[in-house]
Amino acid sequence: MSRHLTAVEGVPVADLIAANWQEIWAFQAKPGDLLIDTYPKSGTTWVQEIVDLIRNEGDAEICRRAPIYERVPFLEVMHLMKPGLEEVNAMPPPRVLKSHLPFQLVPPSFWKLNCKVIYVARNARDTMTSFYHFDHMVTFHPDPGTWEQYVQRFMKGDVGWGSWYDHVKGFWEKKDKHNILYLFYEDLKKDPLKETRKIMRFLEKDLPEEMLKRIVHQSSFNQMKENSMSNNSTFPMEILDHTKGSFMRKGTVGDWKTMFTVRQNELFEEDYRRQMEGSSLKFQVAM
Ligand code: A3P
């Protein structure tokens, strides 16, 4: 499998995504579809599980009907795995789909139909730390190299799906013009019940408090880690090499401190200020 990145409209993505770009861009959303969009490693799978549990009123058995990547198809990777485009096209709406595409590359049919979008953002340092470990597993991304090299690449946006800075700002700037619920990984960690209630309301569901609490428990890190339908351990080996790491790695806030040197942190902060200058988007970073 090619390990190169190719720019689509200036955004580096895996060759295999770029090669199918026309088809991805032409994807037809259906009325009522929900898109979960994130920069990679920001809590996508967690929110996919919460959404599926809410839609199925906390029924854990129904949510074990298939692995999470089949319950929530991956938009720009559909041509590489099941369910493929034809199967997804045949699914009755309302469907739930996942994507890591930045705002400007989301297929226009989603916006035309005013589809709901849940966006999850995670602070840059933890996202990069998680991505560095994950990129050892991803077979269609370049080898991550050393941590120092990876920090440089991340700051330049030279990683799969491009710049974290542009991604989180892109959705932030558009969130009030579209049907976008903008969430933060750190909030989900701090008060999962409150954030899960937000998601429930966005989905126009009204579940009893006890059911919501059960959903929070079922979607907690430890529960998902033990559940082979939620932990991505069966994600096709052609795309994720499970011998190189574990998808459900730590699930914490502040793990970046185990990786950054003091000097790297200073340089990162300086660059961060420059890249986020003028934006009202603020993250809670455990310093
Ligand atoms: P770490 O690598 O820091 O552990 P994504 O689904 O967007 O790829 O994000 C993966 C990250 O979310 C991983 O972070 C993973 O451990 C974490 N994660 C997955 N499920 C979680 C949960 N229920 N609670 C907290 N973190 C979770």
PDB file of C-alpha atoms and ligand atoms in Angstrom:
ATOM      1  CA  MET A   1       0.000   0.000   0.000  1.00  0.00           C
ATOM      2  CA  SER A   2       1.261   3.476  -0.860  1.00  0.00           C
ATOM      3  CA  ARG A   3       2.508   5.362   2.182  1.00  0.00           C
ATOM      4  CA  HIS A   4       2.512   8.755   0.488  1.00  0.00           C
ATOM      5  CA  LEU A   5       0.381  11.797   1.028  1.00  0.00           C
ATOM      6  CA  THR A   6      -1.030  13.758  -1.924  1.00  0.00           C
ATOM      7  CA  ALA A   7      -2.551  17.213  -1.678  1.00  0.00           C
ATOM      8  CA  VAL A   8      -6.252  17.598  -2.447  1.00  0.00           C
ATOM      9  CA  GLU A   9      -7.074  21.318  -2.661  1.00  0.00           C
ATOM     10  CA  GLY A  10      -3.854  21.902  -0.708  1.00  0.00           C
ATOM     11  CA  VAL A  11      -4.682  19.393   2.060  1.00  0.00           C
ATOM     12  CA  PRO A  12      -2.366  16.357   2.291  1.00  0.00           C
ATOM     13  CA  VAL A  13      -4.304  13.101   2.429  1.00  0.00           C
ATOM     14  CA  ALA A  14      -3.315   9.482   1.860  1.00  0.00           C
ATOM     15  CA  ASP A  15      -2.704   8.677  -1.820  1.00  0.00           C
ATOM     16  CA  LEU A  16      -5.578   6.226  -1.678  1.00  0.00           C
ATOM     17  CA  ILE A  17      -7.996   8.962  -0.687  1.00  0.00           C
ATOM     18  CA  ALA A  18      -6.629  11.405  -3.274  1.00  0.00           C
ATOM     19  CA  ALA A  19      -6.957   8.759  -5.992  1.00  0.00           C
ATOM     20  CA  ASN A  20     -10.691   8.462  -5.326  1.00  0.00           C
ATOM     21  CA  TRP A  21     -11.313  12.101  -4.688  1.00  0.00           C
ATOM     22  CA  GLN A  22     -13.913  12.735  -7.426  1.00  0.00           C
ATOM     23  CA  GLU A  23     -16.101   9.938  -6.091  1.00  0.00           C
ATOM     24  CA  ILE A  24     -15.721  11.098  -2.466  1.00  0.00           C
ATOM     25  CA  TRP A  25     -16.558  14.706  -3.339  1.00  0.00           C
ATOM     26  CA  ALA A  26     -19.644  13.553  -5.263  1.00  0.00           C
ATOM     27  CA  PHE A  27     -20.957  11.514  -2.301  1.00  0.00           C
ATOM     28  CA  GLN A  28     -24.705  11.990  -1.936  1.00  0.00           C
ATOM     29  CA  ALA A  29     -25.942  12.585   1.579  1.00  0.00           C
ATOM     30  CA  LYS A  30     -29.594  11.803   2.287  1.00  0.00           C
ATOM     31  CA  PRO A  31     -31.968  14.005   4.285  1.00  0.00           C
ATOM     32  CA  GLY A  32     -31.564  13.276   8.001  1.00  0.00           C
ATOM     33  CA  ASP A  33     -28.016  11.884   7.726  1.00  0.00           C
ATOM     34  CA  LEU A  34     -25.671  12.713  10.582  1.00  0.00           C
ATOM     35  CA  LEU A  35     -21.960  13.276  10.023  1.00  0.00           C
ATOM     36  CA  ILE A  36     -19.396  12.891  12.817  1.00  0.00           C
ATOM     37  CA  ASP A  37     -16.363  14.851  11.705  1.00  0.00           C
ATOM     38  CA  THR A  38     -13.077  15.279  13.547  1.00  0.00           C
ATOM     39  CA  TYR A  39      -9.389  15.769  13.082  1.00  0.00           C
ATOM     40  CA  PRO A  40      -7.943  12.244  13.597  1.00  0.00           C
ATOM     41  CA  LYS A  41      -7.462  11.099  17.199  1.00  0.00           C
ATOM     42  CA  SER A  42      -9.876  13.576  18.745  1.00  0.00           C
ATOM     43  CA  GLY A  43     -12.436  11.124  20.136  1.00  0.00           C
ATOM     44  CA  THR A  44     -14.264  10.140  16.932  1.00  0.00           C
ATOM     45  CA  THR A  45     -14.859   6.514  17.937  1.00  0.00           C
ATOM     46  CA  TRP A  46     -16.027   7.549  21.392  1.00  0.00           C
ATOM     47  CA  VAL A  47     -18.674   9.857  19.941  1.00  0.00           C
ATOM     48  CA  GLN A  48     -19.633   7.268  17.289  1.00  0.00           C
ATOM     49  CA  GLU A  49     -20.388   4.841  20.142  1.00  0.00           C
ATOM     50  CA  ILE A  50     -22.324   7.448  22.160  1.00  0.00           C
ATOM     51  CA  VAL A  51     -24.429   8.357  19.103  1.00  0.00           C
ATOM     52  CA  ASP A  52     -25.203   4.717  18.304  1.00  0.00           C
ATOM     53  CA  LEU A  53     -26.176   4.076  21.935  1.00  0.00           C
ATOM     54  CA  ILE A  54     -28.452   7.136  22.010  1.00  0.00           C
ATOM     55  CA  ARG A  55     -30.117   6.207  18.721  1.00  0.00           C
ATOM     56  CA  ASN A  56     -30.741   2.707  20.070  1.00  0.00           C
ATOM     57  CA  GLU A  57     -31.932   3.947  23.465  1.00  0.00           C
ATOM     58  CA  GLY A  58     -29.025   2.456  25.373  1.00  0.00           C
ATOM     59  CA  ASP A  59     -29.549  -1.079  24.080  1.00  0.00           C
ATOM     60  CA  ALA A  60     -26.022  -2.502  24.412  1.00  0.00           C
ATOM     61  CA  GLU A  61     -26.947  -5.709  22.586  1.00  0.00           C
ATOM     62  CA  ILE A  62     -28.141  -3.879  19.467  1.00  0.00           C
ATOM     63  CA  CYS A  63     -24.956  -1.798  19.579  1.00  0.00           C
ATOM     64  CA  ARG A  64     -22.950  -5.032  19.472  1.00  0.00           C
ATOM     65  CA  ARG A  65     -24.566  -5.959  16.132  1.00  0.00           C
ATOM     66  CA  ALA A  66     -21.403  -5.019  14.207  1.00  0.00           C
ATOM     67  CA  PRO A  67     -18.014  -3.352  14.734  1.00  0.00           C
ATOM     68  CA  ILE A  68     -18.173   0.416  15.145  1.00  0.00           C
ATOM     69  CA  TYR A  69     -16.533   1.021  11.724  1.00  0.00           C
ATOM     70  CA  GLU A  70     -19.433  -0.859  10.082  1.00  0.00           C
ATOM     71  CA  ARG A  71     -22.171   0.748  12.175  1.00  0.00           C
ATOM     72  CA  VAL A  72     -20.756   4.169  11.252  1.00  0.00           C
ATOM     73  CA  PRO A  73     -19.167   4.009   7.771  1.00  0.00           C
ATOM     74  CA  PHE A  74     -15.982   5.989   7.116  1.00  0.00           C
ATOM     75  CA  LEU A  75     -16.762   8.384   4.279  1.00  0.00           C
ATOM     76  CA  GLU A  76     -13.402   8.853   2.584  1.00  0.00           C
ATOM     77  CA  VAL A  77     -12.218   5.267   3.117  1.00  0.00           C
ATOM     78  CA  MET A  78     -15.354   3.527   1.819  1.00  0.00           C
ATOM     79  CA  HIS A  79     -13.635   2.304  -1.318  1.00  0.00           C
ATOM     80  CA  LEU A  80     -11.030   0.470   0.804  1.00  0.00           C
ATOM     81  CA  MET A  81     -13.223  -1.415   3.232  1.00  0.00           C
ATOM     82  CA  LYS A  82     -16.695  -2.632   4.067  1.00  0.00           C
ATOM     83  CA  PRO A  83     -19.313  -1.222   4.024  1.00  0.00           C
ATOM     84  CA  GLY A  84     -18.423   0.032   0.548  1.00  0.00           C
ATOM     85  CA  LEU A  85     -20.068   2.871  -1.330  1.00  0.00           C
ATOM     86  CA  GLU A  86     -22.813   0.705  -2.819  1.00  0.00           C
ATOM     87  CA  GLU A  87     -23.785  -0.700   0.561  1.00  0.00           C
ATOM     88  CA  VAL A  88     -23.752   2.742   2.148  1.00  0.00           C
ATOM     89  CA  ASN A  89     -25.845   4.140  -0.712  1.00  0.00           C
ATOM     90  CA  ALA A  90     -28.348   1.355  -0.106  1.00  0.00           C
ATOM     91  CA  MET A  91     -28.609   2.043   3.649  1.00  0.00           C
ATOM     92  CA  PRO A  92     -31.868   3.725   4.575  1.00  0.00           C
ATOM     93  CA  PRO A  93     -31.588   7.193   6.091  1.00  0.00           C
ATOM     94  CA  PRO A  94     -31.018   8.527   8.635  1.00  0.00           C
ATOM     95  CA  ARG A  95     -27.468   7.189   8.433  1.00  0.00           C
ATOM     96  CA  VAL A  96     -24.535   8.073  10.656  1.00  0.00           C
ATOM     97  CA  LEU A  97     -21.239   8.592   8.846  1.00  0.00           C
ATOM     98  CA  LYS A  98     -17.722   9.391   9.981  1.00  0.00           C
ATOM     99  CA  SER A  99     -15.149  11.635   8.313  1.00  0.00           C
ATOM    100  CA  HIS A 100     -11.859  13.369   9.027  1.00  0.00           C
ATOM    101  CA  LEU A 101     -12.200  15.792   6.121  1.00  0.00           C
ATOM    102  CA  PRO A 102     -11.670  19.480   6.885  1.00  0.00           C
ATOM    103  CA  PHE A 103     -14.718  21.716   6.495  1.00  0.00           C
ATOM    104  CA  GLN A 104     -13.985  22.809   2.924  1.00  0.00           C
ATOM    105  CA  LEU A 105     -13.581  19.206   1.725  1.00  0.00           C
ATOM    106  CA  VAL A 106     -16.824  17.824   3.180  1.00  0.00           C
ATOM    107  CA  PRO A 107     -18.961  16.744   0.191  1.00  0.00           C
ATOM    108  CA  PRO A 108     -21.346  19.643  -0.559  1.00  0.00           C
ATOM    109  CA  SER A 109     -24.449  17.436  -0.454  1.00  0.00           C
ATOM    110  CA  PHE A 110     -24.247  17.432   3.381  1.00  0.00           C
ATOM    111  CA  TRP A 111     -24.489  21.224   3.501  1.00  0.00           C
ATOM    112  CA  LYS A 112     -27.113  21.416   0.759  1.00  0.00           C
ATOM    113  CA  LEU A 113     -29.393  19.142   2.798  1.00  0.00           C
ATOM    114  CA  ASN A 114     -28.574  20.929   6.047  1.00  0.00           C
ATOM    115  CA  CYS A 115     -27.449  17.642   7.609  1.00  0.00           C
ATOM    116  CA  LYS A 116     -26.489  17.603  11.266  1.00  0.00           C
ATOM    117  CA  VAL A 117     -22.759  17.463  11.963  1.00  0.00           C
ATOM    118  CA  ILE A 118     -21.096  16.640  15.276  1.00  0.00           C
ATOM    119  CA  TYR A 119     -17.553  17.973  15.385  1.00  0.00           C
ATOM    120  CA  VAL A 120     -15.156  16.882  18.140  1.00  0.00           C
ATOM    121  CA  ALA A 121     -11.943  18.792  18.826  1.00  0.00           C
ATOM    122  CA  ARG A 122      -9.100  17.758  21.141  1.00  0.00           C
ATOM    123  CA  ASN A 123      -6.190  19.897  22.303  1.00  0.00           C
ATOM    124  CA  ALA A 124      -3.287  19.916  19.858  1.00  0.00           C
ATOM    125  CA  ARG A 125      -0.651  18.367  22.132  1.00  0.00           C
ATOM    126  CA  ASP A 126      -2.704  15.302  23.063  1.00  0.00           C
ATOM    127  CA  THR A 127      -4.008  14.932  19.509  1.00  0.00           C
ATOM    128  CA  MET A 128      -0.471  14.932  18.145  1.00  0.00           C
ATOM    129  CA  THR A 129       0.710  12.483  20.823  1.00  0.00           C
ATOM    130  CA  SER A 130      -2.146  10.110  20.006  1.00  0.00           C
ATOM    131  CA  PHE A 131      -1.593  10.539  16.239  1.00  0.00           C
ATOM    132  CA  TYR A 132       2.125   9.805  16.568  1.00  0.00           C
ATOM    133  CA  HIS A 133       1.403   6.449  18.209  1.00  0.00           C
ATOM    134  CA  PHE A 134      -1.449   5.750  15.805  1.00  0.00           C
ATOM    135  CA  ASP A 135       0.598   6.555  12.684  1.00  0.00           C
ATOM    136  CA  HIS A 136       2.803   3.564  13.535  1.00  0.00           C
ATOM    137  CA  MET A 137      -0.291   1.451  12.879  1.00  0.00           C
ATOM    138  CA  VAL A 138      -1.727   3.201   9.794  1.00  0.00           C
ATOM    139  CA  THR A 139      -0.454   1.413   6.699  1.00  0.00           C
ATOM    140  CA  PHE A 140      -1.362   4.211   4.228  1.00  0.00           C
ATOM    141  CA  HIS A 141       0.467   7.019   6.059  1.00  0.00           C
ATOM    142  CA  PRO A 142       4.198   7.760   5.918  1.00  0.00           C
ATOM    143  CA  ASP A 143       6.318   6.224   8.666  1.00  0.00           C
ATOM    144  CA  PRO A 144       6.040   8.683  11.596  1.00  0.00           C
ATOM    145  CA  GLY A 145       9.832   8.852  12.020  1.00  0.00           C
ATOM    146  CA  THR A 146      11.241  10.137  15.290  1.00  0.00           C
ATOM    147  CA  TRP A 147       9.101  12.122  17.719  1.00  0.00           C
ATOM    148  CA  GLU A 148      11.120  15.264  16.953  1.00  0.00           C
ATOM    149  CA  GLN A 149      10.475  14.821  13.214  1.00  0.00           C
ATOM    150  CA  TYR A 150       6.802  14.227  13.875  1.00  0.00           C
ATOM    151  CA  VAL A 151       6.463  17.413  15.959  1.00  0.00           C
ATOM    152  CA  GLN A 152       7.913  19.395  13.042  1.00  0.00           C
ATOM    153  CA  ARG A 153       5.614  17.714  10.525  1.00  0.00           C
ATOM    154  CA  PHE A 154       2.535  18.250  12.710  1.00  0.00           C
ATOM    155  CA  MET A 155       3.246  21.969  13.129  1.00  0.00           C
ATOM    156  CA  LYS A 156       3.606  22.272   9.331  1.00  0.00           C
ATOM    157  CA  GLY A 157       0.407  20.285   8.741  1.00  0.00           C
ATOM    158  CA  ASP A 158       2.398  17.661   6.848  1.00  0.00           C
ATOM    159  CA  VAL A 159       0.425  14.678   8.221  1.00  0.00           C
ATOM    160  CA  GLY A 160      -2.633  12.774   7.042  1.00  0.00           C
ATOM    161  CA  TRP A 161      -5.690  15.067   6.758  1.00  0.00           C
ATOM    162  CA  GLY A 162      -3.429  18.101   6.987  1.00  0.00           C
ATOM    163  CA  SER A 163      -3.168  20.908   9.497  1.00  0.00           C
ATOM    164  CA  TRP A 164      -4.835  20.427  12.909  1.00  0.00           C
ATOM    165  CA  TYR A 165      -4.901  24.225  13.266  1.00  0.00           C
ATOM    166  CA  ASP A 166      -6.828  24.786  10.012  1.00  0.00           C
ATOM    167  CA  HIS A 167      -9.159  21.854  10.760  1.00  0.00           C
ATOM    168  CA  VAL A 168     -10.325  22.946  14.224  1.00  0.00           C
ATOM    169  CA  LYS A 169     -10.559  26.615  13.183  1.00  0.00           C
ATOM    170  CA  GLY A 170     -12.355  25.756   9.943  1.00  0.00           C
ATOM    171  CA  PHE A 171     -15.291  24.100  11.684  1.00  0.00           C
ATOM    172  CA  TRP A 172     -15.244  26.615  14.547  1.00  0.00           C
ATOM    173  CA  GLU A 173     -15.707  29.523  12.161  1.00  0.00           C
ATOM    174  CA  LYS A 174     -18.603  27.813  10.368  1.00  0.00           C
ATOM    175  CA  LYS A 175     -20.376  26.254  13.326  1.00  0.00           C
ATOM    176  CA  ASP A 176     -23.118  28.881  13.634  1.00  0.00           C
ATOM    177  CA  LYS A 177     -23.858  28.998   9.912  1.00  0.00           C
ATOM    178  CA  HIS A 178     -24.633  25.272   9.710  1.00  0.00           C
ATOM    179  CA  ASN A 179     -26.191  22.576  11.834  1.00  0.00           C
ATOM    180  CA  ILE A 180     -22.939  21.861  13.706  1.00  0.00           C
ATOM    181  CA  LEU A 181     -22.556  20.737  17.318  1.00  0.00           C
ATOM    182  CA  TYR A 182     -18.970  21.563  18.292  1.00  0.00           C
ATOM    183  CA  LEU A 183     -17.686  19.432  21.177  1.00  0.00           C
ATOM    184  CA  PHE A 184     -14.389  19.082  23.014  1.00  0.00           C
ATOM    185  CA  TYR A 185     -12.721  15.829  24.086  1.00  0.00           C
ATOM    186  CA  GLU A 186     -11.669  17.491  27.339  1.00  0.00           C
ATOM    187  CA  ASP A 187     -15.312  18.346  28.188  1.00  0.00           C
ATOM    188  CA  LEU A 188     -16.349  14.779  27.462  1.00  0.00           C
ATOM    189  CA  LYS A 189     -13.708  13.564  29.890  1.00  0.00           C
ATOM    190  CA  LYS A 190     -14.659  16.105  32.564  1.00  0.00           C
ATOM    191  CA  ASP A 191     -18.430  15.696  32.444  1.00  0.00           C
ATOM    192  CA  PRO A 192     -19.485  12.881  30.109  1.00  0.00           C
ATOM    193  CA  LEU A 193     -23.099  12.983  31.312  1.00  0.00           C
ATOM    194  CA  LYS A 194     -23.465  16.662  30.433  1.00  0.00           C
ATOM    195  CA  GLU A 195     -21.867  16.224  27.005  1.00  0.00           C
ATOM    196  CA  THR A 196     -23.870  13.061  26.277  1.00  0.00           C
ATOM    197  CA  ARG A 197     -27.056  14.987  27.149  1.00  0.00           C
ATOM    198  CA  LYS A 198     -25.976  17.693  24.666  1.00  0.00           C
ATOM    199  CA  ILE A 199     -25.577  15.041  21.967  1.00  0.00           C
ATOM    200  CA  MET A 200     -28.960  13.528  22.857  1.00  0.00           C
ATOM    201  CA  ARG A 201     -30.681  16.917  22.498  1.00  0.00           C
ATOM    202  CA  PHE A 202     -28.921  17.569  19.215  1.00  0.00           C
ATOM    203  CA  LEU A 203     -30.285  14.233  17.984  1.00  0.00           C
ATOM    204  CA  GLU A 204     -33.750  15.350  19.160  1.00  0.00           C
ATOM    205  CA  LYS A 205     -34.064  12.436  21.548  1.00  0.00           C
ATOM    206  CA  ASP A 206     -35.401  12.581  25.071  1.00  0.00           C
ATOM    207  CA  LEU A 207     -34.090   9.656  27.106  1.00  0.00           C
ATOM    208  CA  PRO A 208     -34.584   9.223  30.853  1.00  0.00           C
ATOM    209  CA  GLU A 209     -31.658  10.179  33.080  1.00  0.00           C
ATOM    210  CA  GLU A 210     -31.047   6.573  34.165  1.00  0.00           C
ATOM    211  CA  MET A 211     -30.692   5.502  30.530  1.00  0.00           C
ATOM    212  CA  LEU A 212     -28.273   8.349  29.858  1.00  0.00           C
ATOM    213  CA  LYS A 213     -26.155   7.281  32.819  1.00  0.00           C
ATOM    214  CA  ARG A 214     -26.054   3.747  31.436  1.00  0.00           C
ATOM    215  CA  ILE A 215     -24.979   5.098  28.049  1.00  0.00           C
ATOM    216  CA  VAL A 216     -22.168   7.053  29.727  1.00  0.00           C
ATOM    217  CA  HIS A 217     -21.021   3.865  31.457  1.00  0.00           C
ATOM    218  CA  GLN A 218     -21.216   1.759  28.295  1.00  0.00           C
ATOM    219  CA  SER A 219     -19.225   4.318  26.322  1.00  0.00           C
ATOM    220  CA  SER A 220     -16.553   4.797  28.989  1.00  0.00           C
ATOM    221  CA  PHE A 221     -12.954   4.037  28.020  1.00  0.00           C
ATOM    222  CA  ASN A 222     -12.728   0.785  29.991  1.00  0.00           C
ATOM    223  CA  GLN A 223     -16.028  -0.576  28.684  1.00  0.00           C
ATOM    224  CA  MET A 224     -15.192   0.277  25.078  1.00  0.00           C
ATOM    225  CA  LYS A 225     -11.686  -1.144  25.413  1.00  0.00           C
ATOM    226  CA  GLU A 226     -13.092  -4.510  26.477  1.00  0.00           C
ATOM    227  CA  ASN A 227     -15.783  -4.547  23.791  1.00  0.00           C
ATOM    228  CA  SER A 228     -14.523  -5.973  20.490  1.00  0.00           C
ATOM    229  CA  MET A 229     -17.381  -4.209  18.669  1.00  0.00           C
ATOM    230  CA  SER A 230     -16.173  -0.813  19.932  1.00  0.00           C
ATOM    231  CA  ASN A 231     -12.407  -1.056  20.275  1.00  0.00           C
ATOM    232  CA  ASN A 232     -11.498  -1.233  16.552  1.00  0.00           C
ATOM    233  CA  SER A 233      -9.381  -4.351  17.218  1.00  0.00           C
ATOM    234  CA  THR A 234     -10.917  -6.000  14.139  1.00  0.00           C
ATOM    235  CA  PHE A 235     -10.391  -2.979  11.842  1.00  0.00           C
ATOM    236  CA  PRO A 236      -8.980  -4.438   8.588  1.00  0.00           C
ATOM    237  CA  MET A 237      -5.265  -5.242   8.951  1.00  0.00           C
ATOM    238  CA  GLU A 238      -4.608  -3.853   5.440  1.00  0.00           C
ATOM    239  CA  ILE A 239      -5.289  -0.405   6.898  1.00  0.00           C
ATOM    240  CA  LEU A 240      -4.394  -0.775  10.600  1.00  0.00           C
ATOM    241  CA  ASP A 241      -1.484  -2.951  11.651  1.00  0.00           C
ATOM    242  CA  HIS A 242      -2.592  -4.167  15.071  1.00  0.00           C
ATOM    243  CA  THR A 243       0.841  -5.621  15.824  1.00  0.00           C
ATOM    244  CA  LYS A 244       2.193  -2.028  16.038  1.00  0.00           C
ATOM    245  CA  GLY A 245      -0.066  -0.708  18.788  1.00  0.00           C
ATOM    246  CA  SER A 246      -3.503  -0.578  20.310  1.00  0.00           C
ATOM    247  CA  PHE A 247      -6.320   1.701  19.159  1.00  0.00           C
ATOM    248  CA  MET A 248      -7.709   2.167  22.688  1.00  0.00           C
ATOM    249  CA  ARG A 249      -4.371   3.402  23.991  1.00  0.00           C
ATOM    250  CA  LYS A 250      -4.785   5.578  27.121  1.00  0.00           C
ATOM    251  CA  GLY A 251      -7.831   7.811  26.687  1.00  0.00           C
ATOM    252  CA  THR A 252      -6.584  10.567  28.989  1.00  0.00           C
ATOM    253  CA  VAL A 253      -6.006  14.317  28.977  1.00  0.00           C
ATOM    254  CA  GLY A 254      -2.398  15.458  29.367  1.00  0.00           C
ATOM    255  CA  ASP A 255      -0.556  12.407  28.060  1.00  0.00           C
ATOM    256  CA  TRP A 256       1.512  14.802  25.900  1.00  0.00           C
ATOM    257  CA  LYS A 257       3.681  15.433  28.962  1.00  0.00           C
ATOM    258  CA  THR A 258       5.168  11.956  28.584  1.00  0.00           C
ATOM    259  CA  MET A 259       6.504  12.933  25.133  1.00  0.00           C
ATOM    260  CA  PHE A 260       7.378  16.652  24.953  1.00  0.00           C
ATOM    261  CA  THR A 261      10.710  17.964  26.136  1.00  0.00           C
ATOM    262  CA  VAL A 262      10.678  21.396  27.796  1.00  0.00           C
ATOM    263  CA  ARG A 263      12.294  22.884  24.676  1.00  0.00           C
ATOM    264  CA  GLN A 264       9.779  21.227  22.321  1.00  0.00           C
ATOM    265  CA  ASN A 265       6.954  22.556  24.456  1.00  0.00           C
ATOM    266  CA  GLU A 266       8.297  26.106  24.295  1.00  0.00           C
ATOM    267  CA  LEU A 267       8.725  25.997  20.515  1.00  0.00           C
ATOM    268  CA  PHE A 268       5.326  24.382  20.087  1.00  0.00           C
ATOM    269  CA  GLU A 269       3.694  27.086  22.221  1.00  0.00           C
ATOM    270  CA  GLU A 270       5.345  29.862  20.224  1.00  0.00           C
ATOM    271  CA  ASP A 271       4.175  28.329  16.951  1.00  0.00           C
ATOM    272  CA  TYR A 272       0.713  27.605  18.413  1.00  0.00           C
ATOM    273  CA  ARG A 273       0.204  31.267  19.340  1.00  0.00           C
ATOM    274  CA  ARG A 274       1.110  32.273  15.811  1.00  0.00           C
ATOM    275  CA  GLN A 275      -1.164  29.712  14.142  1.00  0.00           C
ATOM    276  CA  MET A 276      -4.151  30.347  16.424  1.00  0.00           C
ATOM    277  CA  GLU A 277      -3.757  34.128  16.564  1.00  0.00           C
ATOM    278  CA  GLY A 278      -7.022  35.999  16.185  1.00  0.00           C
ATOM    279  CA  SER A 279      -9.187  32.920  16.765  1.00  0.00           C
ATOM    280  CA  SER A 280     -11.726  32.826  19.593  1.00  0.00           C
ATOM    281  CA  LEU A 281     -11.266  29.053  19.805  1.00  0.00           C
ATOM    282  CA  LYS A 282      -9.724  28.101  23.152  1.00  0.00           C
ATOM    283  CA  PHE A 283      -8.731  24.682  24.484  1.00  0.00           C
ATOM    284  CA  GLN A 284      -8.301  23.475  28.023  1.00  0.00           C
ATOM    285  CA  VAL A 285      -4.758  22.191  28.142  1.00  0.00           C
ATOM    286  CA  ALA A 286      -3.462  20.372  31.204  1.00  0.00           C
ATOM    287  CA  MET A 287      -0.109  22.183  31.520  1.00  0.00           C
TER     288      MET A 287
HETATM  289  P1  A3P B   1      -5.205   8.044  22.987  1.00  0.00           P
HETATM  290  O1  A3P B   1      -4.338   7.583  21.853  1.00  0.00           O
HETATM  291  O2  A3P B   1      -4.721   9.319  23.599  1.00  0.00           O
HETATM  292  O3  A3P B   1      -5.441   6.973  24.003  1.00  0.00           O
HETATM  293  P2  A3P B   1     -10.230   8.644  17.376  1.00  0.00           P
HETATM  294  O4  A3P B   1     -11.379   7.749  17.677  1.00  0.00           O
HETATM  295  O5  A3P B   1     -10.622  10.005  16.935  1.00  0.00           O
HETATM  296  O6  A3P B   1      -9.224   7.984  16.499  1.00  0.00           O
HETATM  297  O7  A3P B   1      -9.506   8.945  18.771  1.00  0.00           O
HETATM  298  C1  A3P B   1      -8.775   7.950  19.440  1.00  0.00           C
HETATM  299  C2  A3P B   1      -8.387   8.475  20.797  1.00  0.00           C
HETATM  300  O8  A3P B   1      -9.575   8.523  21.615  1.00  0.00           O
HETATM  301  C3  A3P B   1      -7.410   7.547  21.506  1.00  0.00           C
HETATM  302  O9  A3P B   1      -6.647   8.403  22.380  1.00  0.00           O
HETATM  303  C4  A3P B   1      -8.364   6.650  22.286  1.00  0.00           C
HETATM  304  O10 A3P B   1      -7.776   5.970  23.358  1.00  0.00           O
HETATM  305  C5  A3P B   1      -9.393   7.679  22.754  1.00  0.00           C
HETATM  306  N1  A3P B   1     -10.668   7.103  23.140  1.00  0.00           N
HETATM  307  C6  A3P B   1     -11.419   6.186  22.471  1.00  0.00           C
HETATM  308  N2  A3P B   1     -12.522   5.872  23.176  1.00  0.00           N
HETATM  309  C7  A3P B   1     -12.485   6.616  24.313  1.00  0.00           C
HETATM  310  C8  A3P B   1     -13.341   6.726  25.468  1.00  0.00           C
HETATM  311  N3  A3P B   1     -14.441   6.022  25.577  1.00  0.00           N
HETATM  312  N4  A3P B   1     -12.968   7.591  26.429  1.00  0.00           N
HETATM  313  C9  A3P B   1     -11.829   8.314  26.336  1.00  0.00           C
HETATM  314  N5  A3P B   1     -10.979   8.248  25.288  1.00  0.00           N
HETATM  315  C10 A3P B   1     -11.304   7.410  24.285  1.00  0.00           C
END
